[in-house]
Tab-separated table of C-alpha atoms in Angstrom:
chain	number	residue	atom	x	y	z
A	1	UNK	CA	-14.207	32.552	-7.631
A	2	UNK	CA	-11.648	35.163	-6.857
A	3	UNK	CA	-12.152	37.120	-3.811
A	4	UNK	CA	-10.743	40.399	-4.122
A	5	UNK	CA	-9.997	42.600	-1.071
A	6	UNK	CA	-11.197	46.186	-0.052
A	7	UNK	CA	-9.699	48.893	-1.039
A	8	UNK	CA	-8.701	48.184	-4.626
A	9	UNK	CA	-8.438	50.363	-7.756
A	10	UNK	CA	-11.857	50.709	-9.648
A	11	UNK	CA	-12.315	52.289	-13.005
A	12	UNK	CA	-15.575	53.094	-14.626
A	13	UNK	CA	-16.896	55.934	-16.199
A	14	UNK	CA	-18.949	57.476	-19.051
A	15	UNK	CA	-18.979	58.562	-22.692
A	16	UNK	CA	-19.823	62.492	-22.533
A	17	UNK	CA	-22.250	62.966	-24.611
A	18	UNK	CA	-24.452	65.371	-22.134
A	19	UNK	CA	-26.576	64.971	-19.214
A	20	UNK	CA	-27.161	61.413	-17.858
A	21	UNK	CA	-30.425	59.865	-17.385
A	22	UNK	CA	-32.740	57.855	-15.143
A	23	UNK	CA	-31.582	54.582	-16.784
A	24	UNK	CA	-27.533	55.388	-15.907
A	25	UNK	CA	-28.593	55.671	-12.562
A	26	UNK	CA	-30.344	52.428	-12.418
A	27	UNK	CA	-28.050	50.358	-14.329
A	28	UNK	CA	-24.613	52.283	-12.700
A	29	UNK	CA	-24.809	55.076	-11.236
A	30	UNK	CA	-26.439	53.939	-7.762
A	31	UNK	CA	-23.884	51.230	-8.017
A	32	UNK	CA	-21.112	53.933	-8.212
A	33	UNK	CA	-21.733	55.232	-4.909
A	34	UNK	CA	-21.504	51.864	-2.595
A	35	UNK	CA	-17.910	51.536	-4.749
A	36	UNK	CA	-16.705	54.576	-3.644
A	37	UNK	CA	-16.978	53.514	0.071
A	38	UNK	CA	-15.154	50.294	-0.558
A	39	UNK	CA	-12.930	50.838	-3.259
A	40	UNK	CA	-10.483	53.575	-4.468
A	41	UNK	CA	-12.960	54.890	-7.541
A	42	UNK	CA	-11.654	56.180	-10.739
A	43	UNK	CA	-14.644	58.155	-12.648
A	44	UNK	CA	-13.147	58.743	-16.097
A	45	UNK	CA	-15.484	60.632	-18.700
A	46	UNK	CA	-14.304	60.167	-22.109
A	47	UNK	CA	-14.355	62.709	-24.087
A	48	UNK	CA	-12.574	62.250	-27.614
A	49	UNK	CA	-15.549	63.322	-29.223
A	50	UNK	CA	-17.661	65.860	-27.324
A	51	UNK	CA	-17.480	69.483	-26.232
A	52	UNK	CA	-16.973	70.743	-23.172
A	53	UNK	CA	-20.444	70.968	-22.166
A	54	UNK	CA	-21.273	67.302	-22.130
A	55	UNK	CA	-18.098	67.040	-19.713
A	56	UNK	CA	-19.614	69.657	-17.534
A	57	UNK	CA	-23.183	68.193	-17.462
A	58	UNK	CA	-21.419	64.135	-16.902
A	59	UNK	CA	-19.827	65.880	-13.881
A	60	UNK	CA	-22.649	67.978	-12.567
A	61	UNK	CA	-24.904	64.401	-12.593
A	62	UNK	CA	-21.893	62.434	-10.772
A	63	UNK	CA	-21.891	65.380	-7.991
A	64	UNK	CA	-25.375	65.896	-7.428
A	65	UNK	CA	-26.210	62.266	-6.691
A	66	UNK	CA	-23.830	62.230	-4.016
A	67	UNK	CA	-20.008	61.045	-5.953
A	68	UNK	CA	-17.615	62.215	-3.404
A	69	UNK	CA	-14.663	63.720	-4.939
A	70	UNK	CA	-12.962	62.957	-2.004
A	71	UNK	CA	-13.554	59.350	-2.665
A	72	UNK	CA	-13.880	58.955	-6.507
A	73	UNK	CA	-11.687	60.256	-8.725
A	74	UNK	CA	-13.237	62.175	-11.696
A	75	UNK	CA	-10.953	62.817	-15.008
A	76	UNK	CA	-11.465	63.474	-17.855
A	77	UNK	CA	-9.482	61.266	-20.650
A	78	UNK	CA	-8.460	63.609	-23.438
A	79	UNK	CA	-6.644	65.498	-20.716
A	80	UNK	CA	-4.559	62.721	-19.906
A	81	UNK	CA	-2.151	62.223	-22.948
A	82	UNK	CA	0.233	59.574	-21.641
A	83	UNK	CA	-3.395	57.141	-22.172
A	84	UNK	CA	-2.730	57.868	-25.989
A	85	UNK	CA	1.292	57.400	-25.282
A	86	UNK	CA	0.652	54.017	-23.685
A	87	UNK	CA	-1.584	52.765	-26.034
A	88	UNK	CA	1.274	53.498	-29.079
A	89	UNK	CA	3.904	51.922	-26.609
A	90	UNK	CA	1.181	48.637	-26.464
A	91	UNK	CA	0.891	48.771	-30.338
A	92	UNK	CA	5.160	48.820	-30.492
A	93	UNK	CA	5.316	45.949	-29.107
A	94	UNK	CA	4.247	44.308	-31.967
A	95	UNK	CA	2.736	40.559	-32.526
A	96	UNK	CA	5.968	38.922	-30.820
A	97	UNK	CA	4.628	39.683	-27.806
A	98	UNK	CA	0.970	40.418	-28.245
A	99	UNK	CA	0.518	37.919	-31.041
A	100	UNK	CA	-3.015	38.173	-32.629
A	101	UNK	CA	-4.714	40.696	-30.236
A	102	UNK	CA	-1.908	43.443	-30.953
A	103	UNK	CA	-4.248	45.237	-32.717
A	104	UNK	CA	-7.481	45.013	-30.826
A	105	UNK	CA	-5.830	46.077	-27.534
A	106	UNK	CA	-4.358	49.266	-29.318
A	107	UNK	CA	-7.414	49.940	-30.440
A	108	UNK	CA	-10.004	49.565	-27.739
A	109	UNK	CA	-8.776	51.279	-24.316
A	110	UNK	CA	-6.951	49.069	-22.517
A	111	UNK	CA	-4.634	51.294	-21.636
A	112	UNK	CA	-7.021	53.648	-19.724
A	113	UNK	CA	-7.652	49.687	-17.617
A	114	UNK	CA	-3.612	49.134	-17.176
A	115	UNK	CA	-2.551	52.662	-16.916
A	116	UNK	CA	-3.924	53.230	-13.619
A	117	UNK	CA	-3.437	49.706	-12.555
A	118	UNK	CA	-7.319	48.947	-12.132
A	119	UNK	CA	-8.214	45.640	-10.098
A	120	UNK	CA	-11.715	46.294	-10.639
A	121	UNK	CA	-14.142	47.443	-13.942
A	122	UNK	CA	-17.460	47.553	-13.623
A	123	UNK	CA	-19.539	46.404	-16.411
A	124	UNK	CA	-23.193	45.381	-18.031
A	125	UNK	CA	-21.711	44.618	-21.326
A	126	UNK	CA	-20.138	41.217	-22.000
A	127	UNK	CA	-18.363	42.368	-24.872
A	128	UNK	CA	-16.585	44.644	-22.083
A	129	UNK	CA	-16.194	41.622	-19.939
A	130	UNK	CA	-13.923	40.273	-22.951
A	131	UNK	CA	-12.120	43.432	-23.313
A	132	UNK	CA	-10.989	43.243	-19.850
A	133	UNK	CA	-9.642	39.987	-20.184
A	134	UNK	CA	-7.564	41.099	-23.191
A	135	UNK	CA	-6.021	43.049	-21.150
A	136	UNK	CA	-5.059	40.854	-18.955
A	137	UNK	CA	-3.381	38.749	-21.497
A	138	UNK	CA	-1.390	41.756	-22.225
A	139	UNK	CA	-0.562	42.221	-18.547
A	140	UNK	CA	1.005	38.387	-18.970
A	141	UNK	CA	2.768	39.480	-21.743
A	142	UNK	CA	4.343	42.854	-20.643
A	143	UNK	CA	5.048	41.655	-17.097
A	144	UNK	CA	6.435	38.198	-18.728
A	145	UNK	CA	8.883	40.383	-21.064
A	146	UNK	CA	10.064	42.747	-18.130
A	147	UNK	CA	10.791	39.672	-15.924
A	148	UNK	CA	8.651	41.801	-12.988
A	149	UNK	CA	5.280	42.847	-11.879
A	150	UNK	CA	4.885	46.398	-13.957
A	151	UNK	CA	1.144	45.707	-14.760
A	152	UNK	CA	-1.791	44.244	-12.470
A	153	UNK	CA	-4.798	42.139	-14.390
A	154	UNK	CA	-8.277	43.477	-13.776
A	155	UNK	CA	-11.402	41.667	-12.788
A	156	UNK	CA	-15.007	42.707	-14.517
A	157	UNK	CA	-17.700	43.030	-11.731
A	158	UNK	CA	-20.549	41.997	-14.206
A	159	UNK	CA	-24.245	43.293	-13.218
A	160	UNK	CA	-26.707	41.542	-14.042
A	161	UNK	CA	-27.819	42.180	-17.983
A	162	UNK	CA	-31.274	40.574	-18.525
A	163	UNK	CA	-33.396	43.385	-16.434
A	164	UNK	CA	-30.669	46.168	-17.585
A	165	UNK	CA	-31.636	45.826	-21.206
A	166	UNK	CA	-35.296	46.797	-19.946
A	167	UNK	CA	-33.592	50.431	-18.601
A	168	UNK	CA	-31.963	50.703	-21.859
A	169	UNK	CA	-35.030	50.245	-24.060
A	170	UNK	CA	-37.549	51.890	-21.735
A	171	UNK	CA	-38.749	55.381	-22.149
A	172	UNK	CA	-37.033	57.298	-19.331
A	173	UNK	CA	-33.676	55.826	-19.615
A	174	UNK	CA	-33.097	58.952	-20.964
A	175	UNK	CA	-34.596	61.095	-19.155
A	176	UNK	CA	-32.634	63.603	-17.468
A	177	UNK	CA	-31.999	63.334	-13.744
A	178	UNK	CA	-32.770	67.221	-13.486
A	179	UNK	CA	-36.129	66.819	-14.996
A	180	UNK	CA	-38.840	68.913	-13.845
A	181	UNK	CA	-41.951	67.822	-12.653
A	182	UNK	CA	-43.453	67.645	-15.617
A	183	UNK	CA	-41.263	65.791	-17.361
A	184	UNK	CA	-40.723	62.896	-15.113
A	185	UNK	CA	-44.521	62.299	-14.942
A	186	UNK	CA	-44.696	62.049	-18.823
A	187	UNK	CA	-41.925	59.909	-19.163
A	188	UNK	CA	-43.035	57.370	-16.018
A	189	UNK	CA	-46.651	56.924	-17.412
A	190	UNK	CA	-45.274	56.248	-20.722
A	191	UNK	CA	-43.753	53.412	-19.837
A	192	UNK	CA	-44.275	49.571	-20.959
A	193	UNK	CA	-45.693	47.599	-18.685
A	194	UNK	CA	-47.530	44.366	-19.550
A	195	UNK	CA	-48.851	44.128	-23.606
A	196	UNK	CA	-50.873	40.601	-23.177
A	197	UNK	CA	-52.289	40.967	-20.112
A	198	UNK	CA	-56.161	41.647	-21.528
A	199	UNK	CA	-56.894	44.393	-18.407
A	200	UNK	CA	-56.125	45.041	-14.983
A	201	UNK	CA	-58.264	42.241	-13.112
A	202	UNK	CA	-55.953	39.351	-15.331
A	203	UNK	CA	-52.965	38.167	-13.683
A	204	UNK	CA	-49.285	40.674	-14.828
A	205	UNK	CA	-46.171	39.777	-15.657
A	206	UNK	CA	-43.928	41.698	-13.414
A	207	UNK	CA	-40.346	40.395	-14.397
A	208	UNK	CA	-40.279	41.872	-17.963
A	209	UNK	CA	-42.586	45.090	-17.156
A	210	UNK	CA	-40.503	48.906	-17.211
A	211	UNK	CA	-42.585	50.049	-14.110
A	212	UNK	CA	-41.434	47.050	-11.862
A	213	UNK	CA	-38.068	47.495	-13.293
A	214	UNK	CA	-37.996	51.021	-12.096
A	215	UNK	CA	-39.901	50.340	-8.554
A	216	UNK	CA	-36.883	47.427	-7.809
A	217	UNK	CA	-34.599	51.196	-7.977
A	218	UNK	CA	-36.604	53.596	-5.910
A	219	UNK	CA	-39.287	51.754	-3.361
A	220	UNK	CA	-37.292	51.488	-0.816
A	221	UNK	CA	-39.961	49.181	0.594
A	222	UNK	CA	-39.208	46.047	0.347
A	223	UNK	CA	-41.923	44.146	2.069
A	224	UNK	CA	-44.611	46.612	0.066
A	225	UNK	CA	-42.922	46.171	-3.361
A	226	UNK	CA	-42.983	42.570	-2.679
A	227	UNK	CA	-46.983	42.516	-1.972
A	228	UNK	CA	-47.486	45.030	-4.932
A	229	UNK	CA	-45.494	42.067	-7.132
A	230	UNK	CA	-47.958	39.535	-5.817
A	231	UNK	CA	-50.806	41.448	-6.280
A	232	UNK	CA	-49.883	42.367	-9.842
A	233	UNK	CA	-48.945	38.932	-10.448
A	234	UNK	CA	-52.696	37.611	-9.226
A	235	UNK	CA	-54.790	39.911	-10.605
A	236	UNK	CA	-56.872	42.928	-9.795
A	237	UNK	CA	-54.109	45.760	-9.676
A	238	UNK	CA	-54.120	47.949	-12.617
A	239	UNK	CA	-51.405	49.249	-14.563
A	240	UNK	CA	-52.261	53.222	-13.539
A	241	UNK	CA	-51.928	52.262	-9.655
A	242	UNK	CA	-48.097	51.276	-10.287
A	243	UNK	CA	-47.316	53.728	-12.786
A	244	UNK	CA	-48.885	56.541	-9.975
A	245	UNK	CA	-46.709	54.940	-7.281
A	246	UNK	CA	-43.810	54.668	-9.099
A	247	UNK	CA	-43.672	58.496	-10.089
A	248	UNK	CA	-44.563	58.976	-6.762
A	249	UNK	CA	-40.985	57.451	-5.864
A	250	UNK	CA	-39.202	59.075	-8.989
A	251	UNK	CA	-40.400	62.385	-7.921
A	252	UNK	CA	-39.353	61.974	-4.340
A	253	UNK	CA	-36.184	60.994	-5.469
A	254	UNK	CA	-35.141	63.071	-7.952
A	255	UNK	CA	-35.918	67.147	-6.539
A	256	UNK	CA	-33.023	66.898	-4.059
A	257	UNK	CA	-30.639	65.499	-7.146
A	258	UNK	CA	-32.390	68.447	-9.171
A	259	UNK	CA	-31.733	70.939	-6.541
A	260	UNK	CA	-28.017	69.869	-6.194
A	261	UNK	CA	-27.389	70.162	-9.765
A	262	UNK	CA	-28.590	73.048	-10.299
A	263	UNK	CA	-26.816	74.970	-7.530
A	264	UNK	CA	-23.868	73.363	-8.572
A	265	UNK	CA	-24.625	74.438	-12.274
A	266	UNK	CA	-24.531	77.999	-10.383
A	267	UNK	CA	-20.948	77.421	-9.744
A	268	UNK	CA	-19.154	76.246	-12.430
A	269	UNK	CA	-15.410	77.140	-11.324
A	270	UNK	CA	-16.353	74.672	-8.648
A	271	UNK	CA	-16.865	71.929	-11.290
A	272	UNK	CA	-13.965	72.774	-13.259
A	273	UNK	CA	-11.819	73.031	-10.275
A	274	UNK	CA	-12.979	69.127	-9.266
A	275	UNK	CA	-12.505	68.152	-12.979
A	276	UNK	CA	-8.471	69.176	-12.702
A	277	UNK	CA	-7.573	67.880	-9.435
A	278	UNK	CA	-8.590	64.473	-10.420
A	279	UNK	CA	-7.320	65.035	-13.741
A	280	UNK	CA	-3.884	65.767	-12.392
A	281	UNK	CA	-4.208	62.989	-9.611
A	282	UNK	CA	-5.162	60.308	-12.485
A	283	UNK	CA	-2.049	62.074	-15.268
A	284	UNK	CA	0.581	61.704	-11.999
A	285	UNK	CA	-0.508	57.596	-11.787
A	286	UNK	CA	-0.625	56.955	-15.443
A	287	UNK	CA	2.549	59.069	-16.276
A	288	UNK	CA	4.176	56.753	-13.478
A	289	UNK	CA	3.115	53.391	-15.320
A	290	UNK	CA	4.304	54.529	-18.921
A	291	UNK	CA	7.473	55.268	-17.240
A	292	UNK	CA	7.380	51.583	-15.544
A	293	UNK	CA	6.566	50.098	-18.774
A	294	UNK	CA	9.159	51.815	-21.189
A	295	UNK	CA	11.625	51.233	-18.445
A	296	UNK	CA	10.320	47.385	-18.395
A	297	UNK	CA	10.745	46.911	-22.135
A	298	UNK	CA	13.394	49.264	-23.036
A	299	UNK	CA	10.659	50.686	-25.540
């Protein structure tokens, strides 16, 4: 296994198709902030297909659970236009040099991976794991035909995907991180928990239950969320105890994010004004590698 150092380029990001919810921050989002302290974070929300809005309300969730623009780079993609430049230069070079991938890596965003020179991309989805690895072989290929180092390959830090597809299918993956009240409590009590267990003195399965899931997140407990797991798993604790504790957590946890976003939402210059600089700071990087590469290839 590869160790990779400190301080590296990271890219992740998000489609922006409006607010993010309570699943994105279990599956990425909380992972998003230990990067940031570790790693030089790029935040890109891609955009091709939504309105301005859905940027804005990406951004507002990044901010108000703590991403430090400071320390992550947000930008947003369409803004960047040497991404679509690179990608035509990538396609150019034809199947001499790309052989049978040429098309796939002109077609699925390599070039936002290789532009900024990204050692690290965080993913739960294997598919994405193979992407990254394309890219690599075009890294080979570019840096093999420029007799230099122009590109660097990427590594995908893979999460773990079993538990993430219970987020995904769950009721509040959805769910808005500025939810009120209200709507956190109907969206934790509607989750799944155990179907064959036959009522709440018969032993629970805790590894595939939604409730669990969510309490591995936010009970910040340990030694209680193990005894509540034993407990469940013997016998005797119902399904309305956990549910209650777990909104309990969820409600803690989210009113400060609330509060955040909306005073940020207050002050939407602010946002915009966050958006551009890391725009700009992620256009001056990729503009310098399109540069390298055409330079490399004579393209």
């Amino acid at each position: 296994m590869t160790v990779i150092p400190p301080n590296q380029i990271l890219l992740t990001g998000d489609k922006a198709t409006g607010p993010l919810g309570l699943g994105h921050y279990v599956r990425t989002l909380r992972h998003r902030l230990n990067y940031q302290d570790k790693h030089r974070q790029f935040l890109m929300l891609a955009d091709t297909d939504a309105n301005a809005s859905n940027v804005i309300d990406v951004a507002l969730d990044y901010l108000a659970i703590g991403i430090d623009p400071a320390r992550s780079t947000l930008f947003v993609q369409s803004q960047v236009p040497e991404l679509h430049e690179l990608t035509a230069c990538y396609a150019r070079l034809g199947a001499d040099i790309l052989g049978s991938q040429s098309t796939v890596i002109a077609n699925h965003g390599i070039a936002d991976i290789t532009a900024l020179k990204a050692r690290l991309v965080p993913t739960t989805d294997p598919q994405q794991a193979i992407m990254v690895e394309r890219g690599n072989q075009l890294v080979r290929a570019v840096n093999e035909r420029a007799g230099t180092q122009i590109l660097v390959e990427a590594a995908p830090v893979m999460a773990a995907t079993a538990r993430n597809r219970v987020a995904v299918n769950s009721a509040a993956h959805a769910m808005p991180l500025a939810a009120n009240p209200d709507a956190i409590s109907a969206a934790i009590h509607a989750l799944a928990t155990d179907p064959n267990r036959p009522g709440s003195k018969a032993p629970g399965d805790v590894d595939h239950n939604e409730v669990f899931f969510f309490l591995d997140a936010f009970e910040t407990d340990i030694h209680f969320l193990d005894d509540l797991k034993s407990k469940y798993r013997r016998g005797g604790l119902s399904d309305a105890v956990i549910r209650h504790h777990l909104e309990e957590c969820v409600q803690q946890f989210l009113e400060p994010i609330r509060e955040r976003r909306n005073a940020l939402a207050r002050d939407p210059e602010q946002v915009l004004s966050i958006l551009r600089d890391g725009t700009e700071r992620a256009r001056n990087i990729v503009a310098a590698t399109l540069d390298e590469v055409r330079l490399g290839l004579g393209v």
